[in-house]
Structure formats: structure tokens, C-alpha cells
Amino acid sequence: MAVENLRYRYADGSEALRGISFVVEPGERVALIGPNGAGKSTLLLHLNGLLPERPAELSAVQICGALVMPENFSKVRKNVGLLFQDPDDQLFCPTVFEDVAFGPRQLGVEGDALNAKVAAALAQVGLAGYENRLPHHLSRGEKRRVCLAGVLVCEPAVLALDEPTTDLDPRGRRELKLLLRRLPAAQLIATHDLELVVENCTRAILLDRGTVIAEGPPTALLADEQLMLAHGLERPHILQHLQHQHRHD
Ligand code: ADP
């Protein structure tokens, strides 16, 4: 995945992205951190062309070698699994089964093969047997897991995850982190969960006001207290634990 000088202004004139550039290599897990309004969600929506762009900006994002532009949308969307920040924006079917089955159906999977894929994806997110449940009756955490199942079921090469651990209980967070570490997909994860950043990601990108402020190994970036505070974040407690551990090793 490559993003080059991506700029985006919403219709009301607010400038959300002011020239963002970075690359995520296949299999790499990169965290996108930054305060509210930094542009994280806007950036993720660009990865599969969900925001209308002006022609000059069409070539700013490349996924698996294809530019994100209308003629490539079907190829791009096969390769990118996007988890929306709000599960209610993602779930639109009457049952959990139909929601998770939507992606594979688009790819022509039907019958027993489809049932097996949906069952496996639900089991992956800890929701085995939820096929006949109604999405709008689920808790926020369960909804988020269903959305994730709907993304994972297509086995995309690139995962773009917006706040994947929000609403999850501690066990759910632990299991999700383990699951994400095992997946071969390249991952770009927008999150305020600094434990997720430290435990799962090989690199972190700090975004503020639509620009990349800093980039580097998560522990180095997050340990810089001044930098964190200047951009509405904090130095996570988990780093203290890690440093204590190193001292005792
Ligand atoms: P983050 O995900 O880092 O919190 P966002 O990408 O949601 O940041 O927002 C980036 C900027 O774009 C903010 O200033 C926000 O107010 C603005 N913004 C987001 N969505 C819209 C929208 N639909 N219309 C106008 N402005 C928006």
C-alpha cells in the first residue's frame, strides 16, 4: 500500500488531509495514532475509494499495485478489508449470516462453501453460532465483531481497521490482538488503544491536523512523552511495565 501526497477537503471546506505520504509493505502492521480530528478515519476511507475525490488526487493511493480510482474499484475493494469506526455504518442485513456472507457472495461463493466460510469467520471473532441473530439486537462489542468477521471472511491482502478494539471487553481485546498478530495481511490500524499499538504493530505513524508528524517503532514514538502530550496522546503505562521487565531480565 502506498499513499503519496494525499490531500482531502470535505464539502464544507474543512481540510482533513494535507499531503500525507507513507508506504505499508506486505504483511506489515502499522498503527495510525493521533488525536480526534487528526484525519485517521478520512485516510482509511480513501484506501478503498469511499470518498469522492477531485481528479488531481485520484492517483494518491495505490493498493497492491492498483491505483485507487473508479476503474480499479472492484479490484481494490477485493484487496482491502475496511472496518468502519461505527459498526452501524457497516451492518445492513437482517441477519448476522447475511452480513458476513455479503462479501463472499459477491465473489461467487454459495451453498455449503459459503456456510462454512461464514461459520469459520464468526468462530474467528468469538461469535460461533451467531448466524441467525439480528445485528441490531447485538451489543456494540458484538456488532464490531460481526463487522470484523465480514471483513476477515474475504481474506483481504490489506486490512484497514478503524478503532478495532473499541467496545470490546478485555477478553475480546486480548483475543482480537492475538488474531490480528496471526493474520498474514498488511494492516493499517487507527487506534487510541496504545497497548494494541505496542503489542501488535511494527511501526506507528503519528497524524495530527492532516499531516504526518512522526513515524517510527511504536515503543520509541510512544516513549516520547513531550511528543505524545503535544498531540493529545499520552505515554502508555504499558511502556513502564516493559521497561521494568527489561531491567529484571
Ligand atoms: P480522526 O479519525 O483522526 O478523529 P477524522 O478523519 O474523522 O479524524 O476527521 C478529520 C477532520 O475532518 C476533522 O476536522 C473532522 O471534523 C473533519 N470531518 C470528518 N468527517 C467530516 C464530514 N463528513 N464533513 C466535514 N468534515 C468532516
Short mmCIF file of N, CA and C in Angstrom, two decimals, residues 67-232:
data_model
loop_
_atom_site.label_atom_id
_atom_site.label_comp_id
_atom_site.label_asym_id
_atom_site.label_seq_id
_atom_site.Cartn_x
_atom_site.Cartn_y
_atom_site.Cartn_z
N LEU A 67 -3.95 1.67 -8.70
CA LEU A 67 -4.33 2.99 -8.21
C LEU A 67 -5.80 2.97 -7.78
N VAL A 68 -6.10 3.64 -6.68
CA VAL A 68 -7.49 3.68 -6.21
C VAL A 68 -8.24 4.73 -7.04
N MET A 69 -8.83 4.27 -8.12
CA MET A 69 -9.64 5.12 -8.97
C MET A 69 -10.78 4.27 -9.53
N PRO A 70 -11.86 4.93 -9.98
CA PRO A 70 -13.08 4.18 -10.27
C PRO A 70 -12.89 2.92 -11.11
N GLU A 71 -12.06 2.97 -12.13
CA GLU A 71 -11.94 1.76 -12.98
C GLU A 71 -11.28 0.59 -12.24
N ASN A 72 -10.62 0.88 -11.12
CA ASN A 72 -9.98 -0.20 -10.35
C ASN A 72 -10.74 -0.56 -9.07
N PHE A 73 -11.88 0.07 -8.83
CA PHE A 73 -12.55 -0.10 -7.54
C PHE A 73 -12.82 -1.57 -7.19
N SER A 74 -13.27 -2.37 -8.18
CA SER A 74 -13.63 -3.75 -7.80
C SER A 74 -12.37 -4.52 -7.38
N LYS A 75 -11.27 -4.30 -8.10
CA LYS A 75 -10.01 -4.98 -7.75
C LYS A 75 -9.51 -4.50 -6.37
N VAL A 76 -9.55 -3.18 -6.20
CA VAL A 76 -9.06 -2.59 -4.95
C VAL A 76 -9.89 -3.11 -3.77
N ARG A 77 -11.21 -3.12 -3.95
CA ARG A 77 -12.08 -3.50 -2.82
C ARG A 77 -11.98 -4.97 -2.50
N LYS A 78 -11.53 -5.79 -3.46
CA LYS A 78 -11.25 -7.20 -3.16
C LYS A 78 -10.03 -7.32 -2.25
N ASN A 79 -9.12 -6.38 -2.43
CA ASN A 79 -7.85 -6.45 -1.69
C ASN A 79 -7.87 -5.75 -0.34
N VAL A 80 -8.81 -4.83 -0.15
CA VAL A 80 -8.83 -4.06 1.09
C VAL A 80 -10.05 -4.43 1.92
N GLY A 81 -9.81 -4.84 3.14
CA GLY A 81 -10.91 -5.07 4.08
C GLY A 81 -10.97 -3.88 5.02
N LEU A 82 -12.05 -3.11 4.94
CA LEU A 82 -12.15 -1.89 5.76
C LEU A 82 -13.14 -2.09 6.89
N LEU A 83 -12.66 -1.91 8.10
CA LEU A 83 -13.54 -1.95 9.28
C LEU A 83 -13.87 -0.52 9.65
N PHE A 84 -15.15 -0.14 9.54
CA PHE A 84 -15.57 1.24 9.81
C PHE A 84 -15.49 1.54 11.30
N GLN A 85 -15.35 2.82 11.60
CA GLN A 85 -15.30 3.22 13.00
C GLN A 85 -16.62 2.91 13.71
N ASP A 86 -17.74 3.13 13.00
CA ASP A 86 -19.05 2.90 13.60
C ASP A 86 -19.68 1.63 13.00
N PRO A 87 -19.85 0.57 13.81
CA PRO A 87 -20.40 -0.68 13.26
C PRO A 87 -21.76 -0.47 12.58
N ASP A 88 -22.53 0.52 13.06
CA ASP A 88 -23.85 0.74 12.45
C ASP A 88 -23.74 1.24 11.01
N ASP A 89 -22.58 1.76 10.63
CA ASP A 89 -22.38 2.15 9.23
C ASP A 89 -22.08 0.94 8.37
N GLN A 90 -21.69 -0.17 9.01
CA GLN A 90 -21.21 -1.33 8.25
C GLN A 90 -22.26 -2.42 8.13
N LEU A 91 -23.10 -2.56 9.16
CA LEU A 91 -24.07 -3.66 9.18
C LEU A 91 -25.36 -3.21 8.50
N PHE A 92 -25.82 -3.98 7.53
CA PHE A 92 -27.02 -3.53 6.82
C PHE A 92 -27.96 -4.67 6.47
N CYS A 93 -27.68 -5.88 6.94
CA CYS A 93 -28.51 -7.04 6.56
C CYS A 93 -29.39 -7.44 7.75
N PRO A 94 -30.48 -8.20 7.45
CA PRO A 94 -31.39 -8.59 8.53
C PRO A 94 -30.80 -9.62 9.50
N THR A 95 -29.85 -10.42 9.05
CA THR A 95 -29.24 -11.38 9.98
C THR A 95 -27.72 -11.28 9.94
N VAL A 96 -27.10 -11.79 10.99
CA VAL A 96 -25.64 -11.83 11.05
C VAL A 96 -25.10 -12.64 9.88
N PHE A 97 -25.76 -13.78 9.59
CA PHE A 97 -25.29 -14.62 8.47
C PHE A 97 -25.21 -13.81 7.18
N GLU A 98 -26.30 -13.10 6.87
CA GLU A 98 -26.34 -12.35 5.61
C GLU A 98 -25.25 -11.28 5.57
N ASP A 99 -25.01 -10.65 6.70
CA ASP A 99 -23.99 -9.61 6.73
C ASP A 99 -22.61 -10.18 6.44
N VAL A 100 -22.29 -11.28 7.11
CA VAL A 100 -20.95 -11.85 6.92
C VAL A 100 -20.84 -12.50 5.53
N ALA A 101 -21.97 -13.02 5.03
CA ALA A 101 -21.95 -13.71 3.73
C ALA A 101 -21.87 -12.74 2.55
N PHE A 102 -22.11 -11.45 2.81
CA PHE A 102 -22.23 -10.50 1.69
C PHE A 102 -20.97 -10.48 0.81
N GLY A 103 -19.81 -10.36 1.43
CA GLY A 103 -18.56 -10.26 0.67
C GLY A 103 -18.29 -11.51 -0.17
N PRO A 104 -18.27 -12.70 0.47
CA PRO A 104 -18.01 -13.92 -0.31
C PRO A 104 -19.04 -14.15 -1.43
N ARG A 105 -20.30 -13.78 -1.18
CA ARG A 105 -21.34 -13.91 -2.23
C ARG A 105 -20.96 -13.09 -3.44
N GLN A 106 -20.45 -11.87 -3.18
CA GLN A 106 -20.03 -11.01 -4.29
C GLN A 106 -18.94 -11.69 -5.12
N LEU A 107 -18.16 -12.53 -4.44
CA LEU A 107 -17.07 -13.24 -5.13
C LEU A 107 -17.55 -14.58 -5.69
N GLY A 108 -18.85 -14.86 -5.60
CA GLY A 108 -19.40 -16.06 -6.23
C GLY A 108 -19.45 -17.29 -5.34
N VAL A 109 -19.19 -17.14 -4.05
CA VAL A 109 -19.24 -18.30 -3.15
C VAL A 109 -20.70 -18.54 -2.73
N GLU A 110 -21.15 -19.80 -2.79
CA GLU A 110 -22.55 -20.11 -2.45
C GLU A 110 -22.63 -21.44 -1.69
N GLY A 111 -23.80 -21.78 -1.20
CA GLY A 111 -24.09 -23.12 -0.65
C GLY A 111 -23.25 -23.48 0.56
N ASP A 112 -22.84 -24.76 0.62
CA ASP A 112 -22.09 -25.25 1.78
C ASP A 112 -20.78 -24.50 1.99
N ALA A 113 -20.15 -24.17 0.86
CA ALA A 113 -18.86 -23.45 0.97
C ALA A 113 -19.08 -22.11 1.66
N LEU A 114 -20.19 -21.45 1.33
CA LEU A 114 -20.49 -20.16 1.94
C LEU A 114 -20.80 -20.33 3.43
N ASN A 115 -21.62 -21.34 3.74
CA ASN A 115 -21.95 -21.59 5.15
C ASN A 115 -20.69 -21.84 5.97
N ALA A 116 -19.78 -22.62 5.39
CA ALA A 116 -18.55 -22.97 6.12
C ALA A 116 -17.69 -21.73 6.33
N LYS A 117 -17.60 -20.89 5.31
CA LYS A 117 -16.79 -19.67 5.41
C LYS A 117 -17.34 -18.74 6.49
N VAL A 118 -18.66 -18.58 6.48
CA VAL A 118 -19.29 -17.68 7.46
C VAL A 118 -19.08 -18.23 8.87
N ALA A 119 -19.29 -19.55 9.02
CA ALA A 119 -19.12 -20.16 10.35
C ALA A 119 -17.68 -19.98 10.84
N ALA A 120 -16.72 -20.17 9.95
CA ALA A 120 -15.31 -20.04 10.35
C ALA A 120 -14.99 -18.60 10.74
N ALA A 121 -15.52 -17.64 9.97
CA ALA A 121 -15.23 -16.23 10.27
C ALA A 121 -15.85 -15.84 11.61
N LEU A 122 -17.06 -16.31 11.86
CA LEU A 122 -17.70 -15.99 13.15
C LEU A 122 -16.93 -16.63 14.30
N ALA A 123 -16.46 -17.85 14.10
CA ALA A 123 -15.69 -18.52 15.15
C ALA A 123 -14.40 -17.73 15.42
N GLN A 124 -13.79 -17.22 14.35
CA GLN A 124 -12.54 -16.45 14.48
C GLN A 124 -12.70 -15.25 15.41
N VAL A 125 -13.88 -14.63 15.39
CA VAL A 125 -14.10 -13.44 16.22
C VAL A 125 -14.85 -13.76 17.50
N GLY A 126 -14.96 -15.06 17.83
CA GLY A 126 -15.59 -15.45 19.08
C GLY A 126 -17.11 -15.43 19.05
N LEU A 127 -17.71 -15.51 17.87
CA LEU A 127 -19.17 -15.47 17.77
C LEU A 127 -19.72 -16.72 17.07
N ALA A 128 -19.14 -17.87 17.35
CA ALA A 128 -19.62 -19.11 16.72
C ALA A 128 -21.11 -19.28 17.02
N GLY A 129 -21.89 -19.64 16.01
CA GLY A 129 -23.31 -19.90 16.21
C GLY A 129 -24.21 -18.67 16.17
N TYR A 130 -23.65 -17.52 15.85
CA TYR A 130 -24.45 -16.28 15.83
C TYR A 130 -25.19 -16.04 14.51
N GLU A 131 -25.13 -17.00 13.59
CA GLU A 131 -25.65 -16.77 12.23
C GLU A 131 -27.06 -16.17 12.18
N ASN A 132 -27.96 -16.69 13.02
CA ASN A 132 -29.36 -16.25 12.90
C ASN A 132 -29.73 -15.07 13.79
N ARG A 133 -28.73 -14.51 14.47
CA ARG A 133 -29.03 -13.36 15.35
C ARG A 133 -29.28 -12.12 14.50
N LEU A 134 -29.99 -11.17 15.09
CA LEU A 134 -30.30 -9.93 14.37
C LEU A 134 -29.25 -8.88 14.74
N PRO A 135 -28.55 -8.34 13.76
CA PRO A 135 -27.46 -7.41 14.06
C PRO A 135 -27.90 -6.26 14.97
N HIS A 136 -29.12 -5.72 14.77
CA HIS A 136 -29.48 -4.53 15.55
C HIS A 136 -29.84 -4.88 17.00
N HIS A 137 -29.89 -6.18 17.33
CA HIS A 137 -30.12 -6.56 18.73
C HIS A 137 -28.82 -6.84 19.48
N LEU A 138 -27.71 -6.79 18.79
CA LEU A 138 -26.44 -7.15 19.44
C LEU A 138 -25.86 -5.96 20.21
N SER A 139 -24.96 -6.29 21.15
CA SER A 139 -24.25 -5.21 21.87
C SER A 139 -23.25 -4.57 20.91
N ARG A 140 -22.72 -3.39 21.29
CA ARG A 140 -21.75 -2.70 20.42
C ARG A 140 -20.54 -3.59 20.15
N GLY A 141 -20.07 -4.26 21.20
CA GLY A 141 -18.89 -5.12 21.03
C GLY A 141 -19.18 -6.27 20.08
N GLU A 142 -20.38 -6.86 20.22
CA GLU A 142 -20.74 -7.96 19.31
C GLU A 142 -20.88 -7.46 17.87
N LYS A 143 -21.47 -6.27 17.74
CA LYS A 143 -21.61 -5.70 16.39
C LYS A 143 -20.24 -5.53 15.74
N ARG A 144 -19.29 -5.00 16.55
CA ARG A 144 -17.96 -4.77 15.99
C ARG A 144 -17.32 -6.09 15.55
N ARG A 145 -17.56 -7.14 16.34
CA ARG A 145 -17.02 -8.45 15.97
C ARG A 145 -17.65 -8.97 14.68
N VAL A 146 -18.97 -8.75 14.52
CA VAL A 146 -19.63 -9.18 13.28
C VAL A 146 -19.01 -8.44 12.09
N CYS A 147 -18.80 -7.14 12.26
CA CYS A 147 -18.18 -6.36 11.18
C CYS A 147 -16.81 -6.93 10.84
N LEU A 148 -16.06 -7.26 11.87
CA LEU A 148 -14.73 -7.81 11.64
C LEU A 148 -14.81 -9.15 10.91
N ALA A 149 -15.78 -9.98 11.30
CA ALA A 149 -15.96 -11.27 10.61
C ALA A 149 -16.26 -11.03 9.13
N GLY A 150 -17.09 -10.01 8.86
CA GLY A 150 -17.45 -9.69 7.48
C GLY A 150 -16.25 -9.20 6.66
N VAL A 151 -15.26 -8.65 7.36
CA VAL A 151 -14.04 -8.21 6.69
C VAL A 151 -13.09 -9.39 6.50
N LEU A 152 -12.91 -10.17 7.56
CA LEU A 152 -11.93 -11.27 7.51
C LEU A 152 -12.35 -12.39 6.57
N VAL A 153 -13.66 -12.59 6.41
CA VAL A 153 -14.16 -13.71 5.63
C VAL A 153 -13.66 -13.65 4.18
N CYS A 154 -13.33 -12.46 3.71
CA CYS A 154 -12.85 -12.31 2.33
C CYS A 154 -11.33 -12.45 2.23
N GLU A 155 -10.66 -12.65 3.34
CA GLU A 155 -9.20 -12.79 3.38
C GLU A 155 -8.47 -11.73 2.56
N PRO A 156 -8.72 -10.45 2.86
CA PRO A 156 -8.09 -9.40 2.07
C PRO A 156 -6.59 -9.30 2.33
N ALA A 157 -5.85 -8.80 1.34
CA ALA A 157 -4.40 -8.65 1.48
C ALA A 157 -4.06 -7.47 2.38
N VAL A 158 -5.00 -6.52 2.47
CA VAL A 158 -4.78 -5.33 3.27
C VAL A 158 -5.97 -5.14 4.21
N LEU A 159 -5.67 -4.94 5.50
CA LEU A 159 -6.74 -4.65 6.45
C LEU A 159 -6.61 -3.20 6.90
N ALA A 160 -7.70 -2.45 6.77
CA ALA A 160 -7.74 -1.07 7.23
C ALA A 160 -8.75 -1.02 8.36
N LEU A 161 -8.26 -0.91 9.59
CA LEU A 161 -9.13 -1.09 10.75
C LEU A 161 -9.24 0.22 11.53
N ASP A 162 -10.48 0.69 11.69
CA ASP A 162 -10.69 1.95 12.42
C ASP A 162 -11.17 1.61 13.83
N GLU A 163 -10.32 1.81 14.79
CA GLU A 163 -10.64 1.55 16.21
C GLU A 163 -11.18 0.14 16.45
N PRO A 164 -10.43 -0.90 16.06
CA PRO A 164 -11.00 -2.26 16.15
C PRO A 164 -11.27 -2.75 17.57
N THR A 165 -10.59 -2.20 18.58
CA THR A 165 -10.79 -2.75 19.93
C THR A 165 -11.82 -1.97 20.75
N THR A 166 -12.33 -0.87 20.21
CA THR A 166 -13.34 -0.09 20.94
C THR A 166 -14.56 -0.97 21.22
N ASP A 167 -15.12 -0.84 22.39
CA ASP A 167 -16.32 -1.58 22.82
C ASP A 167 -16.06 -3.04 23.18
N LEU A 168 -14.85 -3.54 22.94
CA LEU A 168 -14.61 -4.95 23.27
C LEU A 168 -14.27 -5.09 24.75
N ASP A 169 -14.69 -6.19 25.35
CA ASP A 169 -14.31 -6.45 26.74
C ASP A 169 -12.85 -6.91 26.76
N PRO A 170 -12.22 -6.96 27.93
CA PRO A 170 -10.79 -7.30 27.97
C PRO A 170 -10.45 -8.62 27.28
N ARG A 171 -11.30 -9.63 27.47
CA ARG A 171 -11.01 -10.90 26.79
C ARG A 171 -11.12 -10.72 25.28
N GLY A 172 -12.13 -9.99 24.86
CA GLY A 172 -12.33 -9.72 23.42
C GLY A 172 -11.12 -9.01 22.83
N ARG A 173 -10.57 -8.03 23.60
CA ARG A 173 -9.41 -7.28 23.12
C ARG A 173 -8.20 -8.20 22.99
N ARG A 174 -8.01 -9.04 24.04
CA ARG A 174 -6.88 -9.96 24.03
C ARG A 174 -6.96 -10.88 22.83
N GLU A 175 -8.15 -11.46 22.61
CA GLU A 175 -8.32 -12.41 21.52
C GLU A 175 -8.14 -11.73 20.16
N LEU A 176 -8.64 -10.50 20.06
CA LEU A 176 -8.50 -9.79 18.79
C LEU A 176 -7.03 -9.51 18.48
N LYS A 177 -6.29 -9.09 19.51
CA LYS A 177 -4.87 -8.79 19.28
C LYS A 177 -4.13 -10.04 18.81
N LEU A 178 -4.45 -11.17 19.46
CA LEU A 178 -3.82 -12.43 19.07
C LEU A 178 -4.18 -12.78 17.63
N LEU A 179 -5.45 -12.65 17.30
CA LEU A 179 -5.93 -12.96 15.95
C LEU A 179 -5.21 -12.08 14.93
N LEU A 180 -5.13 -10.78 15.19
CA LEU A 180 -4.51 -9.87 14.22
C LEU A 180 -3.03 -10.17 14.04
N ARG A 181 -2.37 -10.61 15.13
CA ARG A 181 -0.94 -10.94 15.02
C ARG A 181 -0.71 -12.16 14.14
N ARG A 182 -1.73 -13.03 14.06
CA ARG A 182 -1.57 -14.26 13.29
C ARG A 182 -1.91 -14.09 11.82
N LEU A 183 -2.62 -13.01 11.48
CA LEU A 183 -3.06 -12.85 10.10
C LEU A 183 -1.92 -12.39 9.21
N PRO A 184 -1.85 -12.91 7.99
CA PRO A 184 -0.76 -12.52 7.10
C PRO A 184 -0.96 -11.16 6.43
N ALA A 185 -2.17 -10.59 6.53
CA ALA A 185 -2.48 -9.35 5.81
C ALA A 185 -1.66 -8.16 6.32
N ALA A 186 -1.38 -7.23 5.40
CA ALA A 186 -0.83 -5.94 5.83
C ALA A 186 -1.94 -5.23 6.59
N GLN A 187 -1.56 -4.53 7.66
CA GLN A 187 -2.59 -3.91 8.49
C GLN A 187 -2.27 -2.45 8.76
N LEU A 188 -3.26 -1.60 8.56
CA LEU A 188 -3.15 -0.20 8.97
C LEU A 188 -4.27 0.01 9.98
N ILE A 189 -3.89 0.31 11.23
CA ILE A 189 -4.86 0.30 12.32
C ILE A 189 -4.92 1.68 12.98
N ALA A 190 -6.05 2.36 12.81
CA ALA A 190 -6.25 3.63 13.51
C ALA A 190 -6.77 3.32 14.90
N THR A 191 -6.06 3.79 15.92
CA THR A 191 -6.48 3.39 17.28
C THR A 191 -5.96 4.33 18.36
N HIS A 192 -6.74 4.39 19.45
CA HIS A 192 -6.27 5.06 20.68
C HIS A 192 -5.81 4.00 21.68
N ASP A 193 -5.90 2.73 21.31
CA ASP A 193 -5.52 1.63 22.21
C ASP A 193 -4.00 1.43 22.09
N LEU A 194 -3.29 2.11 23.00
CA LEU A 194 -1.83 2.12 22.85
C LEU A 194 -1.20 0.76 23.17
N GLU A 195 -1.93 -0.07 23.92
CA GLU A 195 -1.46 -1.44 24.12
C GLU A 195 -1.46 -2.20 22.81
N LEU A 196 -2.52 -2.01 22.06
CA LEU A 196 -2.60 -2.65 20.74
C LEU A 196 -1.42 -2.20 19.87
N VAL A 197 -1.10 -0.92 19.95
CA VAL A 197 0.00 -0.37 19.15
C VAL A 197 1.32 -1.04 19.53
N VAL A 198 1.57 -1.10 20.85
CA VAL A 198 2.85 -1.64 21.31
C VAL A 198 2.94 -3.15 21.07
N GLU A 199 1.84 -3.85 21.34
CA GLU A 199 1.89 -5.31 21.27
C GLU A 199 1.80 -5.85 19.85
N ASN A 200 1.13 -5.12 18.96
CA ASN A 200 0.86 -5.69 17.65
C ASN A 200 1.61 -5.06 16.49
N CYS A 201 2.02 -3.80 16.66
CA CYS A 201 2.45 -3.08 15.46
C CYS A 201 3.97 -2.98 15.37
N THR A 202 4.44 -3.02 14.13
CA THR A 202 5.87 -2.94 13.88
C THR A 202 6.29 -1.48 13.70
N ARG A 203 5.32 -0.62 13.45
CA ARG A 203 5.61 0.78 13.18
C ARG A 203 4.38 1.60 13.55
N ALA A 204 4.61 2.85 13.92
CA ALA A 204 3.48 3.73 14.20
C ALA A 204 3.66 5.03 13.42
N ILE A 205 2.53 5.56 12.96
CA ILE A 205 2.54 6.84 12.26
C ILE A 205 1.67 7.79 13.09
N LEU A 206 2.26 8.92 13.49
CA LEU A 206 1.50 9.90 14.27
C LEU A 206 0.98 10.98 13.33
N LEU A 207 -0.35 11.11 13.35
CA LEU A 207 -1.02 12.05 12.46
C LEU A 207 -1.62 13.17 13.32
N ASP A 208 -1.52 14.39 12.88
CA ASP A 208 -2.26 15.47 13.54
C ASP A 208 -2.58 16.53 12.49
N ARG A 209 -3.79 17.06 12.56
CA ARG A 209 -4.25 18.08 11.62
C ARG A 209 -3.94 17.74 10.18
N GLY A 210 -4.13 16.48 9.84
CA GLY A 210 -4.00 16.08 8.44
C GLY A 210 -2.58 15.95 7.92
N THR A 211 -1.59 15.95 8.83
CA THR A 211 -0.22 15.72 8.36
C THR A 211 0.47 14.66 9.21
N VAL A 212 1.48 14.02 8.61
CA VAL A 212 2.27 13.05 9.35
C VAL A 212 3.28 13.82 10.19
N ILE A 213 3.19 13.67 11.52
CA ILE A 213 4.07 14.40 12.44
C ILE A 213 5.34 13.60 12.70
N ALA A 214 5.18 12.28 12.88
CA ALA A 214 6.33 11.42 13.18
C ALA A 214 6.00 10.01 12.79
N GLU A 215 7.03 9.21 12.63
CA GLU A 215 6.86 7.82 12.22
C GLU A 215 8.02 7.03 12.80
N GLY A 216 7.77 5.82 13.30
CA GLY A 216 8.88 5.05 13.83
C GLY A 216 8.41 3.84 14.59
N PRO A 217 9.36 3.12 15.23
CA PRO A 217 8.98 1.96 16.04
C PRO A 217 8.05 2.43 17.17
N PRO A 218 6.96 1.69 17.44
CA PRO A 218 5.97 2.14 18.42
C PRO A 218 6.57 2.51 19.77
N THR A 219 7.45 1.69 20.32
CA THR A 219 7.94 1.99 21.66
C THR A 219 8.74 3.30 21.68
N ALA A 220 9.52 3.55 20.64
CA ALA A 220 10.31 4.79 20.59
C ALA A 220 9.38 6.00 20.49
N LEU A 221 8.38 5.89 19.63
CA LEU A 221 7.47 7.01 19.41
C LEU A 221 6.65 7.31 20.67
N LEU A 222 6.09 6.25 21.24
CA LEU A 222 5.19 6.44 22.38
C LEU A 222 5.94 6.83 23.64
N ALA A 223 7.22 6.49 23.72
CA ALA A 223 8.02 6.83 24.91
C ALA A 223 8.36 8.31 24.93
N ASP A 224 8.18 9.00 23.81
CA ASP A 224 8.50 10.41 23.74
C ASP A 224 7.32 11.21 24.32
N GLU A 225 7.39 11.42 25.64
CA GLU A 225 6.24 11.99 26.35
C GLU A 225 5.85 13.37 25.82
N GLN A 226 6.86 14.17 25.53
CA GLN A 226 6.59 15.53 25.03
C GLN A 226 5.83 15.49 23.72
N LEU A 227 6.28 14.60 22.85
CA LEU A 227 5.63 14.44 21.54
C LEU A 227 4.18 13.98 21.72
N MET A 228 4.01 12.99 22.62
CA MET A 228 2.67 12.45 22.84
C MET A 228 1.73 13.53 23.38
N LEU A 229 2.20 14.26 24.39
CA LEU A 229 1.35 15.27 25.01
C LEU A 229 1.04 16.41 24.03
N ALA A 230 2.02 16.75 23.21
CA ALA A 230 1.82 17.84 22.25
C ALA A 230 0.74 17.49 21.23
N HIS A 231 0.45 16.21 21.08
CA HIS A 231 -0.53 15.79 20.08
C HIS A 231 -1.70 15.04 20.70
N GLY A 232 -2.03 15.42 21.93
CA GLY A 232 -3.26 14.93 22.55
C GLY A 232 -3.22 13.48 22.96
#
